[in-house]
Structure formats: structure tokens, C-alpha cells
PDB file of C-alpha atoms in Angstrom:
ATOM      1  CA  UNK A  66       0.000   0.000   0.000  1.00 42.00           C
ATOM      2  CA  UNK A  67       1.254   3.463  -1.373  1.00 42.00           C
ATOM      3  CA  UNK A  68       1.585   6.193   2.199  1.00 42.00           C
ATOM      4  CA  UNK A  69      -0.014   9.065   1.174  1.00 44.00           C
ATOM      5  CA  UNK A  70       2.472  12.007   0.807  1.00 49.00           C
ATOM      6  CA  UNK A  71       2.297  14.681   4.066  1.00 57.00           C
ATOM      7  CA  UNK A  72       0.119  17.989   2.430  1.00 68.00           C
ATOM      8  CA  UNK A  73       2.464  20.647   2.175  1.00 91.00           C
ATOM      9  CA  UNK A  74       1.738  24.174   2.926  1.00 96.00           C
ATOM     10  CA  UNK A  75       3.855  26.790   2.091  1.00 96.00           C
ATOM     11  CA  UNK A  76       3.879  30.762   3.153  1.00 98.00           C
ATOM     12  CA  UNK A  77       5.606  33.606   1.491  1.00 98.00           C
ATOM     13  CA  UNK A  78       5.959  36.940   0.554  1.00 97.00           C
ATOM     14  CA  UNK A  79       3.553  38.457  -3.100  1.00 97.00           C
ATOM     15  CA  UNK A  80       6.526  40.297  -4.006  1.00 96.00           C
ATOM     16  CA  UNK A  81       8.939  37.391  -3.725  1.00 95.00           C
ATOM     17  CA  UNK A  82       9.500  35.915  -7.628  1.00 93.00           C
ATOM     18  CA  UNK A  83       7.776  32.767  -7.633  1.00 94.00           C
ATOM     19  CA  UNK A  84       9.754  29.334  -7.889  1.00 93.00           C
ATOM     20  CA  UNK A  85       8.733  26.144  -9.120  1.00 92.00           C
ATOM     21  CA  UNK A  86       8.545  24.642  -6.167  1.00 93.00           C
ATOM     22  CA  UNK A  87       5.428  26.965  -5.016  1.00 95.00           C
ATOM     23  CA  UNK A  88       2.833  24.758  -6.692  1.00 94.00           C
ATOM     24  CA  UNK A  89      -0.897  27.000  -6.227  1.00 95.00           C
ATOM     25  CA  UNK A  90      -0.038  30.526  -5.275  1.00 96.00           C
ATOM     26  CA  UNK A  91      -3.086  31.538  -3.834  1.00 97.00           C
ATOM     27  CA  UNK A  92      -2.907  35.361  -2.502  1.00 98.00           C
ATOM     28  CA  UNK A  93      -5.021  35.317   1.312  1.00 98.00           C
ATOM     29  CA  UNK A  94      -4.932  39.273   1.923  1.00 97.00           C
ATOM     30  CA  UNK A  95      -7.817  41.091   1.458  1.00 95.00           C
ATOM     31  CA  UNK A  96      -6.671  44.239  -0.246  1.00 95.00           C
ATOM     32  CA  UNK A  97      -4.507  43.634  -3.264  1.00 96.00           C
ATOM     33  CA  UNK A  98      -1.083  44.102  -2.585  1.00 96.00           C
ATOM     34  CA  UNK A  99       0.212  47.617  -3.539  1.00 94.00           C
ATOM     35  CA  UNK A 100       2.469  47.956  -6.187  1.00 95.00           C
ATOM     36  CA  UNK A 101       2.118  44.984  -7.487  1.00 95.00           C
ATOM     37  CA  UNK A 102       0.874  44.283 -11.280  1.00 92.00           C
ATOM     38  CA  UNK A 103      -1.291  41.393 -11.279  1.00 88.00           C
ATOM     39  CA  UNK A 104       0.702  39.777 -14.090  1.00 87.00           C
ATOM     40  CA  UNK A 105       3.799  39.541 -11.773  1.00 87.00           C
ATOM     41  CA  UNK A 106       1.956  37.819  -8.817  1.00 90.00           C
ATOM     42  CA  UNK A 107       1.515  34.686 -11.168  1.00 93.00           C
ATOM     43  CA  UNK A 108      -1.815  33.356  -8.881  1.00 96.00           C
ATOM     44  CA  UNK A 109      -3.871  30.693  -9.407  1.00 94.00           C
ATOM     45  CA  UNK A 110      -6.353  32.396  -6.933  1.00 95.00           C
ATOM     46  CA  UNK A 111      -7.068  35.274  -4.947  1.00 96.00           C
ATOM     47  CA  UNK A 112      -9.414  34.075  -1.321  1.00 96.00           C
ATOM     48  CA  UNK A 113      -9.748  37.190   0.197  1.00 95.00           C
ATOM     49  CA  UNK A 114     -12.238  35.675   2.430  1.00 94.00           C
ATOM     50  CA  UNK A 115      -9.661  33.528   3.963  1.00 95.00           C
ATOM     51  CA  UNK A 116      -8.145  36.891   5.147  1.00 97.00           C
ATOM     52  CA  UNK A 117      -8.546  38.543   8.984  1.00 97.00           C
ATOM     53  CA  UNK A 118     -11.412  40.771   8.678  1.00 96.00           C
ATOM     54  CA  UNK A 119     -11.054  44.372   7.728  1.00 95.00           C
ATOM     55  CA  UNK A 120     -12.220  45.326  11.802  1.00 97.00           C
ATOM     56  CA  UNK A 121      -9.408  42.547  12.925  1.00 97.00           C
ATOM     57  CA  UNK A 122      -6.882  43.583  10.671  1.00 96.00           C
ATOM     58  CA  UNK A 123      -7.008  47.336  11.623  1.00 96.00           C
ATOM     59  CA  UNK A 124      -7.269  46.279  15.581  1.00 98.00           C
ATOM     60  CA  UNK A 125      -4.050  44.405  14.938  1.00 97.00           C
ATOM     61  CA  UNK A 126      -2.069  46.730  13.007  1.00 95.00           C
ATOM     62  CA  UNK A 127       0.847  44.309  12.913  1.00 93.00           C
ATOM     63  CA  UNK A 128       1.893  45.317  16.873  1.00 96.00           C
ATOM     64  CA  UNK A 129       3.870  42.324  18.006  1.00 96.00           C
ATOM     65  CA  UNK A 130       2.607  42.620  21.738  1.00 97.00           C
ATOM     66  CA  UNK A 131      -1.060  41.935  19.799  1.00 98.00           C
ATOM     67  CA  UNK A 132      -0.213  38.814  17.721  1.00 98.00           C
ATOM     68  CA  UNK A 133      -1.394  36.462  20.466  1.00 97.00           C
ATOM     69  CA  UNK A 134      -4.442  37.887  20.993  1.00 98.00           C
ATOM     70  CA  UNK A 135      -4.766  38.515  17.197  1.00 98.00           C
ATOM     71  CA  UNK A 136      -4.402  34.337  16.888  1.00 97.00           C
ATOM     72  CA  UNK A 137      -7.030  33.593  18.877  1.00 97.00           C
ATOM     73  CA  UNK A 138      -9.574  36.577  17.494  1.00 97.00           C
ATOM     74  CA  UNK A 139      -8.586  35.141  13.693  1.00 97.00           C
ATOM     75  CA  UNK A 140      -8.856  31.550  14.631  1.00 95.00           C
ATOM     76  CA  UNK A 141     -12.653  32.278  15.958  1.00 95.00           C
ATOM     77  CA  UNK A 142     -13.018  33.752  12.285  1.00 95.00           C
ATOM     78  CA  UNK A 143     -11.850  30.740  10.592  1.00 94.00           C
ATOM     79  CA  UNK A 144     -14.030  28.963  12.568  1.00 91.00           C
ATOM     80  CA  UNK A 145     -17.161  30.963  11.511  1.00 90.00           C
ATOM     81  CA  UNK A 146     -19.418  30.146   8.694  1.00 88.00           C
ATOM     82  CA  UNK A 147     -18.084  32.994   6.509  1.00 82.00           C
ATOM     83  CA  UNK A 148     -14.877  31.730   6.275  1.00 88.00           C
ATOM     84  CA  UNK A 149     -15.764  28.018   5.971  1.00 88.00           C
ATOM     85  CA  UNK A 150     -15.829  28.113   1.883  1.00 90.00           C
ATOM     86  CA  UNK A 151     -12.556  29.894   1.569  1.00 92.00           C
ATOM     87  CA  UNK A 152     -10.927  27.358   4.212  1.00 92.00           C
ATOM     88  CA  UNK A 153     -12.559  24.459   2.551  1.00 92.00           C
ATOM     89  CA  UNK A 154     -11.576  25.382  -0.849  1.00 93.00           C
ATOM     90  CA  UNK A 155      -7.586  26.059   0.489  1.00 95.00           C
ATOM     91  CA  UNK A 156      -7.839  22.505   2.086  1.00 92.00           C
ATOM     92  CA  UNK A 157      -9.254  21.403  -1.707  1.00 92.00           C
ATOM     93  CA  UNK A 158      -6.001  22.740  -3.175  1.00 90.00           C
ATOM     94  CA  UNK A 159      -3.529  20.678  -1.343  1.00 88.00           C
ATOM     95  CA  UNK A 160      -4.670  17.286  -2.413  1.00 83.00           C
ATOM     96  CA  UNK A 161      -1.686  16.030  -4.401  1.00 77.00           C
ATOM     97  CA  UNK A 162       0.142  19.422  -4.859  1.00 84.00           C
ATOM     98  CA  UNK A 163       2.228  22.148  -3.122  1.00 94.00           C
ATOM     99  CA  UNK A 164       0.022  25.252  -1.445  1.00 96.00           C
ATOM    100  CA  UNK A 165       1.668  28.392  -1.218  1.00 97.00           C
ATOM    101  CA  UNK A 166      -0.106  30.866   1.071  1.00 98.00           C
ATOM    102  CA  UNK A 167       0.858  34.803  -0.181  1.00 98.00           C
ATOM    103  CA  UNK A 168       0.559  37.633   1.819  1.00 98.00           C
ATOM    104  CA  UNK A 169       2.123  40.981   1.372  1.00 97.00           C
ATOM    105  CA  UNK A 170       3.114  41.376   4.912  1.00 95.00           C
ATOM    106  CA  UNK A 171       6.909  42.500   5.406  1.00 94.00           C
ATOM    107  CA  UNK A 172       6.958  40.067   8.419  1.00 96.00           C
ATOM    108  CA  UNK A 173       5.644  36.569   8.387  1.00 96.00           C
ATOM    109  CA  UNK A 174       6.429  36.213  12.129  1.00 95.00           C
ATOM    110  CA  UNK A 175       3.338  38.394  12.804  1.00 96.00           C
ATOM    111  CA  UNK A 176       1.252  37.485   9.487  1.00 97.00           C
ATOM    112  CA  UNK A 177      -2.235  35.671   9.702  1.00 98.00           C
ATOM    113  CA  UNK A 178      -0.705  33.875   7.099  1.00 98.00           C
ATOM    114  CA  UNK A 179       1.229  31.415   9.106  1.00 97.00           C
ATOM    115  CA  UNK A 180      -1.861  30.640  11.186  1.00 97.00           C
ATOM    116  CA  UNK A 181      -4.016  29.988   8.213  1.00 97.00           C
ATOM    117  CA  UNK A 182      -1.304  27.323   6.789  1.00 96.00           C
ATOM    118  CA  UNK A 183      -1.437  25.479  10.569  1.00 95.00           C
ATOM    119  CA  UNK A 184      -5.031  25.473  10.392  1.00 94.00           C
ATOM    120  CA  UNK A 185      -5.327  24.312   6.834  1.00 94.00           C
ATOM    121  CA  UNK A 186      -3.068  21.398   7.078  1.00 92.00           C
ATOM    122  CA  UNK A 187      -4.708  20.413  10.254  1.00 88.00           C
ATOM    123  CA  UNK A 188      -8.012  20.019   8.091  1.00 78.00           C
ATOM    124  CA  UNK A 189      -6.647  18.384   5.261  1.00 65.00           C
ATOM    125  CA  UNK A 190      -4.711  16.346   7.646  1.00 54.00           C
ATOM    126  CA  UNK A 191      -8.276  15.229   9.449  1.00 55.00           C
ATOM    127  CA  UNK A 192      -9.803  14.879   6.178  1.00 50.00           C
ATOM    128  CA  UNK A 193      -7.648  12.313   5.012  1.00 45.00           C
ATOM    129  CA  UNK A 194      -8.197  10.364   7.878  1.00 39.00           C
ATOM    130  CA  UNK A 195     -12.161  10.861   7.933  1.00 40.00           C
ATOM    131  CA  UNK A 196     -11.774  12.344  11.270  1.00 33.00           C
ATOM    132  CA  UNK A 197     -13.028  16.035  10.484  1.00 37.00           C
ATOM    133  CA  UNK A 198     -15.471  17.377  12.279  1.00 33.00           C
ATOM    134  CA  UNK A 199     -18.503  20.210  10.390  1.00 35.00           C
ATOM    135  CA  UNK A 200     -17.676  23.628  11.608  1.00 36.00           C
ATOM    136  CA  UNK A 201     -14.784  22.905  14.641  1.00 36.00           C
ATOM    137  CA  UNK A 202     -11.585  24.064  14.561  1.00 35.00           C
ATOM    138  CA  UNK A 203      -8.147  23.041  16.263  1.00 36.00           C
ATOM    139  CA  UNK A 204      -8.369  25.510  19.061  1.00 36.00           C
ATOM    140  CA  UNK A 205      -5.549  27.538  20.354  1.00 37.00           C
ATOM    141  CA  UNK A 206      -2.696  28.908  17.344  1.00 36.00           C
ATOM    142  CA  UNK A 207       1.069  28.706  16.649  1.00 38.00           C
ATOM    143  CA  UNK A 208       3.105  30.641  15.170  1.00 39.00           C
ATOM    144  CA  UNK A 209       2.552  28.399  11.920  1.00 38.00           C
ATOM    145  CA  UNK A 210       6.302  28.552  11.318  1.00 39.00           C
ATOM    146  CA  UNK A 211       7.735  30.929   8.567  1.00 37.00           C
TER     147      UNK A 211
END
């Protein structure tokens, strides 16, 4: 019996040129990253919805003494209805091939985007194993590693 190959999930940078090894560049901010020509981004999709919400995302303002709280507050987001397509449709694209997360943020170490990778290989991880459950979520966040 073949092992099923571990779903990889990748994060980087919109402005970084992309490599081969990105697989589906999806972009997972909101706003379109400035100064960018949509040509150069190269995307196979744009989820906005799988972005912090606009109120969120101006709360947080990228202040490091926030990120923890700005975890939880976007992991009860991801966990909402509104985000479940989005989420479900990222977990969709990393069945058999690399996901790379974008985000414009200048540092990953404080980006949603990290979070959102951590709780999208978590439910493609469950889903595999027919162990997902409708509408829950792992709990608590990481830093999603970047």
C-alpha cells in the first residue's frame, strides 16, 4: 500500500519571484497588494475571504505585543461560517500538490498567514483520515512557522 504524501503548505511573501517549487499561489490578503501588477503575482487564486477581517486587521495593526491575541480573534473567524468556503476550498487545493499561502506582509512572524497554513493542514490532515469534524476548529494557534 502506497503512504499518502504529508500535504504541504507553504507561506511567502507576493513580491517574492515565484519558484517552481510553489505549486498553487493563492494570494489570502484582502486588499490587493500595492504595487504589485497582477501579471507579476503569477496566482492561481485570490481568497480574500480567507483573510482577517477588515475590523481585525485594523485592531491588529501588525503590533507584536497583539499577535497572540490577534491568533485567537482570527482563529474564531476561521471557525465561523463565513470563512468556511474559503478554508474548505484552500484545504481542496492541497490534495496532491504544493500550497503556497501569499501575503504581502513584510513580516511573516506576525502574518495571519502562518496561522491559516497550521489550520489548513490540520483540516486536510483530518480529512484524510475521515476524522473532520462540520464547523470545529483546532483551538488555540502557533506561530505556523515561517
Amino acid at each position: 500500500m502506497t503512504k499518502k504524501r504529508e500535504h504541504e503548505v507553504r507561506v511567502r511573501r507576493v513580491y517574492e519571484a515565484p519558484e517552481p517549487e510553489d505549486g498553487t499561489r493563492v494570494l489570502v490578503d484582502r486588499l490587493w497588494p500595492r504595487g504589485l501588477a497582477k501579471e507579476a503575482a503569477e496566482l492561481d487564486a485570490w481568497l480574500k475571504d480567507a483573510a482577517p477581517s477588515a475590523e481585525l486587521r485594523k485592531w491588529y495593526g501588525h503590533d507584536p505585543g497583539r499577535f497572540e491575541e490577534f491568533a485567537e480573534r482570527y482563529g474564531a473567524e476561521l471557525a465561523a461560517p463565513d470563512h468556511a468556503e474559503a478554508l474548505g476550498r484552500l484545504r481542496e487545493l492541497t490534495d496532491g500538490d504544493t500550497l503556497t499561502l501569499l501575503t504581502a506582509t513584510k513580516d511573516l512572524r506576525y502574518s495571519h498567514a502562518p496561522l491559516l497554513a497550521a489550520e489548513v493542514r490540520r483540516g486536510a490532515h483530518r480529512g484524510a483520515h475521515g476524522r473532520g469534524r462540520e464547523g470545529g476548529h483546532g483551538g488555540g494557534h502557533g506561530g505556523g512557522g515561517a
